[in-house]
Amino acid sequence: MAYRDLRDFLATLDENGQLVRLTDPLRPEPHFGAAARAVANLTDRGPALQFDNIDGYERSRAVLNAVGSWPNHALMLGLDKDTPVKEQFFEFARRGDDFPVEVERADDAPWREHTLDGDEINLFHLLPLFRLNRYDAGSYIDKAAVVTRDPDDPEHFGKQNVGIYRIQVKGKARLGIQPVPAHDIGLHLRKAEERGENLPMAIAIGNEPVITTIAGMPLAYDESEYEFAGAVQGSPYRIAKAPLTGMDVPYGSEVVIEGEIIGGVREIEGPFGEFTGFYSGGRRQPVIKVHRVSYRTDPIFEHLYIGRPWTELDYTVALNTSVPLYRQLKQDYPEVVAVNAMYTHGLLGIISVRPRYGGFAKAVGMRAMTVPHGLGYCKVIIIVDDTVDPFNLAQVMWSLSVKLHPAHDLVVLPDLSILPLDPSSEPPGISHKVVLDATTPIAPEQRGHFSQEVDAPAETEAWENRIKELLR
Amino acid sequence: MSTPTIPDTCPRCDTHEVSLLTESPVPGRWSMYLCGVCFYSWRSTEPGYATDPATYPAAFKIDPVDIPKMPVVPSIPARRA
Amino acid sequence: MAYEDLREFLATLDKNAQLLRFSDPLSPEPHLGAAARAVSNLTDRGPALLFDNLDGYERGRVVLNVVGSWPNHALMLGLDKDTPVKEQFFEFARRWDAFPVEVGRREDAPWREHTVEGDDIDLFHLLPLFRLNRYDAGTYIDKAPVISRDPDDWDNFDAQNVGIYRIQVKGKARLGIQPLPTHDIGLHLRKAEERGENLPVAIAVGNEPVITTVAGMPLMYDQSEYEMAGAIQGSPYRIAKAPLTGMDVPWGAEAVLEGEIVAYSREVEGPFGEFTGYYSGGRRQPVITIHRVSYRTDPIFEHLYLGRPWTEMDYTLALNTSVPLYQQLKKDFPEVVAVNAMYTQGLLGIISVRPRYGGFAKAVGVRAMTTPHGLGYCKVIIVVDETVDPFNLAQVMWSLSVKFHPAHDLVVLPDLSILPLDPSSEPAGITHKVVLDATTPIAPEQRGHFSQEVDAPAETEAWENRIKQLLK
């Protein structure tokens, strides 16, 4: 089951009652940001929002919150919209095992319909760009797949990177981008600048949701996001060559922007309201010159609200943060049952384990802090028993309430690395971290009175099924 | 259509290098402006919090002298020999 | 708005599609416990469960999970069933301020219809009693208000106590009870035994939900639960005199059992699966002899599943634990905004505050541990900013992820008192406790970079209302 493009996915959302169309005339500011913030505030089962009567535009459309709820996330995976989060996690992890799935190439991409070059380009006319949060520096593109190649190895398909980076629109054909040095695009840019070259790139806006999710996932440097998307969607991912740069871009995109990051240039960018719930501050960052734009008739501008959790961002990064952590921990610790690292991109994570012996759960927590993602996140790790669903926070609170003994179960690690965006870090990028061990002590650790746990009455599962049917 | 009046001052850094970024595709609905110093941009129809230099909050104001001191991300590497 | 009796409340649940009837023939074990466990496992919006075809009974009826979901809890308060938990909290706290509301007395209680005395009594025939959890010692009555008077001050209405205690049914007219020394009934028993007397009691089975909730509330010794129930339901609570003991009992009860706690009797009782998720162990506890039973035609046995959270017990205790803590903290700290102490009856609690100055939030957390309830609970206290809804755990996780710095925000207090049922305590009744301060540091505490928080876009509230309407 794979969606051909964004439009195909929106049609599925619509069929499932998960798309709301707003057709009254609206100004982009403050309404689009406000509406997307509002739907995330109200519910974790909310619809996507489509605006198609935008002040100043003849036929423009903007879509927000496309994956911004658990039902929409389940539909992305082709699952029933009521699939519980924990089941979505296991399904996502299971499909990851099929990586890599070879891509499929097609050259009749719908975005070949229209082309603009050089001075003809005005991104503000092509797309209804708008300011999302009150004090953002301007209009941003924050949900587009950015495609670059390794300048030292441009033919290597696996090293071609597909990632999502925030992009400030600074002119009709001029962009600012945030390629963090730790990310693959940062490595590409560094190599280009070492060679004294610009870095060619393509930006694909408006896609079916799987590539957007995978583009936000921390894969190894030479692992192809397209081949992982194929695994997750369960069929080859369809791509096409971008005409100017030759980048491989999604076949179904609404718009493909091509251009280059100018080598050696840094210019003020930001602030931008970030997923931590705080603005990023201003930095001097690279600039992109756009040379060519290809697009479908009446392209849809797909955008994402980001700010204090929960927002659509938290849904899109929920499992693509949790699953890699899970896979990495599993390698040495098969006792790890599930990982919920979806709080602020894994600044806080909850891991369920079947402890091997006393003290084991704490080791698992410490290991999480030393996996690649953990080096910049995992400030607070809560470990729970395998009988606890880490996606059910009421159960996690129960574990903390009866299993945690603060004399024994708090491990504080001083002055570790953390992403500088953590507003509590001091200096930015350094923080203590803590493991809260809420598992039951086992031998050789003998303490407490845990032998008489109340298990569910016999026949509970049968009754769950019966009542589930009755509640439909 | 008359040419829109370009504001004199950037709401964020209070400098005066404001240019017209674009006008609405449907003529006359709005204009967008860009500050050439701090690259702040805004639309003429936005609420006052984003457009008025007098009420733009102090926590978000930028002093142009601070811009060259902002962190460079990513740093620029030396060229290979 | 007040419910006359259990039957009226069940009718309201039914009208709101919050009641399921099971009319297929069922043996009580394991089905009744399993069904109640199952409904809590599935959802926090589940219905009450009514069973009316029980093996061995002609017309016995059992109802479980009556208040076991947020919609049912809201309906108990006469609110719309979709009322968010935080709003239920504030409404509950607001009504509390109307205390005391004088009772209404009437002598035509429906339970006067039938009477059984002495050797004619067989509680197993009167009510379909059953074992709830696998290794409970037997059948229990666990949701019935027990009424007793102060033997030294017999006519003092306010010193009359209405409380819920677990009651093991040990014979046709013989019960075991757990009157903890710190509870009011413990004080009554102690006085009776000092006088060399038995302690008369009445047990009212099957009630409208408000008195059941208030009976579980930690009120002062001389505060009348009936006058509090009147405040919570917004009109005088209706009571009637029990014929044998003269106790004031709810007018609308399904059955009223009268008898006495036999002075100096202590006999093995339990184990019983408790709200901590662990069995209580066995203890030697007092015995009750029943002398007289009054009941309505075809009385409904109202019972409550408890065990590992969440269960109906957690809903019934949620606000009557949170609100008293809130009221007590508010007295010295008006900056306290809301209290969510509903995890394992407040072993873990979350408090939102508007901090007065740096360090203040920690003081609030420590104070919670020294309130009457906190002495035995509040092992883990998380303090969050006023802008965070303590009833929204995803928001609480966000606070911990970005505002909490383990070098500064972890306060561990060694070897404090805790209820002995906490399985992690060692020795039972002693544990370290911890405050996790997830508020933003304020002056004179200068650290982190919190000045640029992303607030909601303008117009967010208007959009919440608009989208709420669209989703109806």
PDB file of C-alpha atoms in Angstrom, chain A residues 27-30 55-58 122 124-125 129-131 134-139 152 168 170-172 174 179 189-191 193-196 264 266-268 270-271 279 282-286, chain B residues 12 20-27 29-30 32 34 37-43 45-47 49-51 55-57 60 62 67-81:
ATOM      1  CA  ARG A  27      -5.444  36.047   5.314  1.00  0.00           C
ATOM      2  CA  PRO A  28      -2.503  33.747   5.874  1.00  0.00           C
ATOM      3  CA  GLU A  29      -1.445  35.614   9.005  1.00  0.00           C
ATOM      4  CA  PRO A  30      -2.357  34.891  11.677  1.00  0.00           C
ATOM      5  CA  ASP A  55      -6.158  36.457   0.337  1.00  0.00           C
ATOM      6  CA  GLY A  56      -4.150  37.713  -2.627  1.00  0.00           C
ATOM      7  CA  TYR A  57      -4.139  34.409  -4.525  1.00  0.00           C
ATOM      8  CA  GLU A  58      -6.321  33.261  -7.385  1.00  0.00           C
ATOM      9  CA  ASN A 122       8.739  34.319  -7.692  1.00  0.00           C
ATOM     10  CA  PHE A 124       5.686  34.028  -3.251  1.00  0.00           C
ATOM     11  CA  HIS A 125       3.450  33.852  -6.309  1.00  0.00           C
ATOM     12  CA  LEU A 129       4.103  31.519   1.848  1.00  0.00           C
ATOM     13  CA  PHE A 130       3.344  32.888   5.293  1.00  0.00           C
ATOM     14  CA  ARG A 131       4.715  33.591   8.760  1.00  0.00           C
ATOM     15  CA  ARG A 134       4.544  35.574  15.714  1.00  0.00           C
ATOM     16  CA  TYR A 135       8.270  36.330  15.892  1.00  0.00           C
ATOM     17  CA  ASP A 136       9.613  34.130  13.122  1.00  0.00           C
ATOM     18  CA  ALA A 137      11.990  36.132  10.948  1.00  0.00           C
ATOM     19  CA  GLY A 138       9.768  35.704   7.916  1.00  0.00           C
ATOM     20  CA  SER A 139       8.158  33.052   5.710  1.00  0.00           C
ATOM     21  CA  ASP A 152      33.355  13.719  -3.647  1.00  0.00           C
ATOM     22  CA  GLN A 168      13.778  30.915   5.277  1.00  0.00           C
ATOM     23  CA  LYS A 170      14.550  35.665   1.779  1.00  0.00           C
ATOM     24  CA  GLY A 171      13.692  36.696  -1.748  1.00  0.00           C
ATOM     25  CA  LYS A 172      11.718  35.645  -4.810  1.00  0.00           C
ATOM     26  CA  ARG A 174      16.700  33.334  -2.588  1.00  0.00           C
ATOM     27  CA  PRO A 179      22.356  22.583   7.476  1.00  0.00           C
ATOM     28  CA  LEU A 189      28.282  21.366   2.124  1.00  0.00           C
ATOM     29  CA  ARG A 190      31.585  21.100   3.924  1.00  0.00           C
ATOM     30  CA  LYS A 191      33.036  19.010   1.120  1.00  0.00           C
ATOM     31  CA  GLU A 193      33.220  24.381   0.344  1.00  0.00           C
ATOM     32  CA  GLU A 194      36.532  22.554   0.750  1.00  0.00           C
ATOM     33  CA  ARG A 195      36.496  22.094  -3.023  1.00  0.00           C
ATOM     34  CA  GLY A 196      35.651  25.748  -3.538  1.00  0.00           C
ATOM     35  CA  GLY A 264      31.522  30.402   1.615  1.00  0.00           C
ATOM     36  CA  ARG A 266      26.788  32.991   5.731  1.00  0.00           C
ATOM     37  CA  GLU A 267      23.996  35.435   6.414  1.00  0.00           C
ATOM     38  CA  ILE A 268      21.670  36.092   9.346  1.00  0.00           C
ATOM     39  CA  GLY A 270      16.093  33.230  12.159  1.00  0.00           C
ATOM     40  CA  PRO A 271      14.860  33.246  14.787  1.00  0.00           C
ATOM     41  CA  TYR A 279      12.683  30.336  19.368  1.00  0.00           C
ATOM     42  CA  GLY A 282      19.552  34.184  15.147  1.00  0.00           C
ATOM     43  CA  ARG A 283      22.564  32.582  13.474  1.00  0.00           C
ATOM     44  CA  ARG A 284      24.635  33.238  10.379  1.00  0.00           C
ATOM     45  CA  GLN A 285      23.785  30.464   7.952  1.00  0.00           C
ATOM     46  CA  PRO A 286      24.175  29.531   4.273  1.00  0.00           C
TER      47      PRO A 286
ATOM     48  CA  ARG B  12      12.886  44.295  14.094  1.00  0.00           C
ATOM     49  CA  LEU B  20       9.633  45.588  -1.691  1.00  0.00           C
ATOM     50  CA  LEU B  21       9.865  41.795  -1.608  1.00  0.00           C
ATOM     51  CA  THR B  22       6.771  41.055  -3.664  1.00  0.00           C
ATOM     52  CA  GLU B  23       3.212  42.105  -4.319  1.00  0.00           C
ATOM     53  CA  SER B  24       0.192  39.827  -4.132  1.00  0.00           C
ATOM     54  CA  PRO B  25      -0.568  37.759  -7.257  1.00  0.00           C
ATOM     55  CA  VAL B  26      -4.054  39.254  -7.197  1.00  0.00           C
ATOM     56  CA  PRO B  27      -3.075  42.899  -7.545  1.00  0.00           C
ATOM     57  CA  ARG B  29      -4.319  42.811  -1.890  1.00  0.00           C
ATOM     58  CA  TRP B  30      -1.010  43.109  -0.061  1.00  0.00           C
ATOM     59  CA  MET B  32       5.615  42.054   1.359  1.00  0.00           C
ATOM     60  CA  LEU B  34      12.267  42.757   3.284  1.00  0.00           C
ATOM     61  CA  VAL B  37      20.124  44.342   7.131  1.00  0.00           C
ATOM     62  CA  CYS B  38      18.513  41.598   9.247  1.00  0.00           C
ATOM     63  CA  PHE B  39      16.477  39.868   6.499  1.00  0.00           C
ATOM     64  CA  TYR B  40      13.270  40.227   8.435  1.00  0.00           C
ATOM     65  CA  SER B  41      10.256  40.090   6.113  1.00  0.00           C
ATOM     66  CA  TRP B  42       6.621  40.950   6.639  1.00  0.00           C
ATOM     67  CA  ARG B  43       3.300  41.299   4.867  1.00  0.00           C
ATOM     68  CA  THR B  45      -1.764  42.806   6.153  1.00  0.00           C
ATOM     69  CA  GLU B  46      -0.149  41.206   9.213  1.00  0.00           C
ATOM     70  CA  PRO B  47      -1.205  42.194  12.746  1.00  0.00           C
ATOM     71  CA  TYR B  49       2.932  42.708  16.452  1.00  0.00           C
ATOM     72  CA  ALA B  50       4.841  41.795  13.307  1.00  0.00           C
ATOM     73  CA  THR B  51       4.881  45.120  11.493  1.00  0.00           C
ATOM     74  CA  THR B  55       5.618  47.688  19.571  1.00  0.00           C
ATOM     75  CA  TYR B  56       7.913  44.934  18.312  1.00  0.00           C
ATOM     76  CA  PRO B  57       8.966  43.180  21.553  1.00  0.00           C
ATOM     77  CA  PHE B  60      13.066  39.819  19.674  1.00  0.00           C
ATOM     78  CA  ILE B  62      18.017  42.769  16.831  1.00  0.00           C
ATOM     79  CA  ILE B  67      24.705  40.393  13.606  1.00  0.00           C
ATOM     80  CA  PRO B  68      28.400  39.858  12.771  1.00  0.00           C
ATOM     81  CA  LYS B  69      28.825  38.322  16.249  1.00  0.00           C
ATOM     82  CA  MET B  70      26.114  35.686  15.733  1.00  0.00           C
ATOM     83  CA  PRO B  71      27.295  32.099  15.624  1.00  0.00           C
ATOM     84  CA  VAL B  72      28.185  30.821  12.149  1.00  0.00           C
ATOM     85  CA  VAL B  73      26.416  27.528  11.415  1.00  0.00           C
ATOM     86  CA  PRO B  74      28.063  25.563   9.958  1.00  0.00           C
ATOM     87  CA  SER B  75      31.522  27.096  10.159  1.00  0.00           C
ATOM     88  CA  ILE B  76      33.246  27.659   6.808  1.00  0.00           C
ATOM     89  CA  PRO B  77      36.049  25.169   6.173  1.00  0.00           C
ATOM     90  CA  ALA B  78      39.404  25.949   4.607  1.00  0.00           C
ATOM     91  CA  ARG B  79      39.796  25.091   0.917  1.00  0.00           C
ATOM     92  CA  ARG B  80      41.630  21.937   0.074  1.00  0.00           C
ATOM     93  CA  ALA B  81      45.079  22.470  -1.279  1.00  0.00           C
TER      94      ALA B  81
END
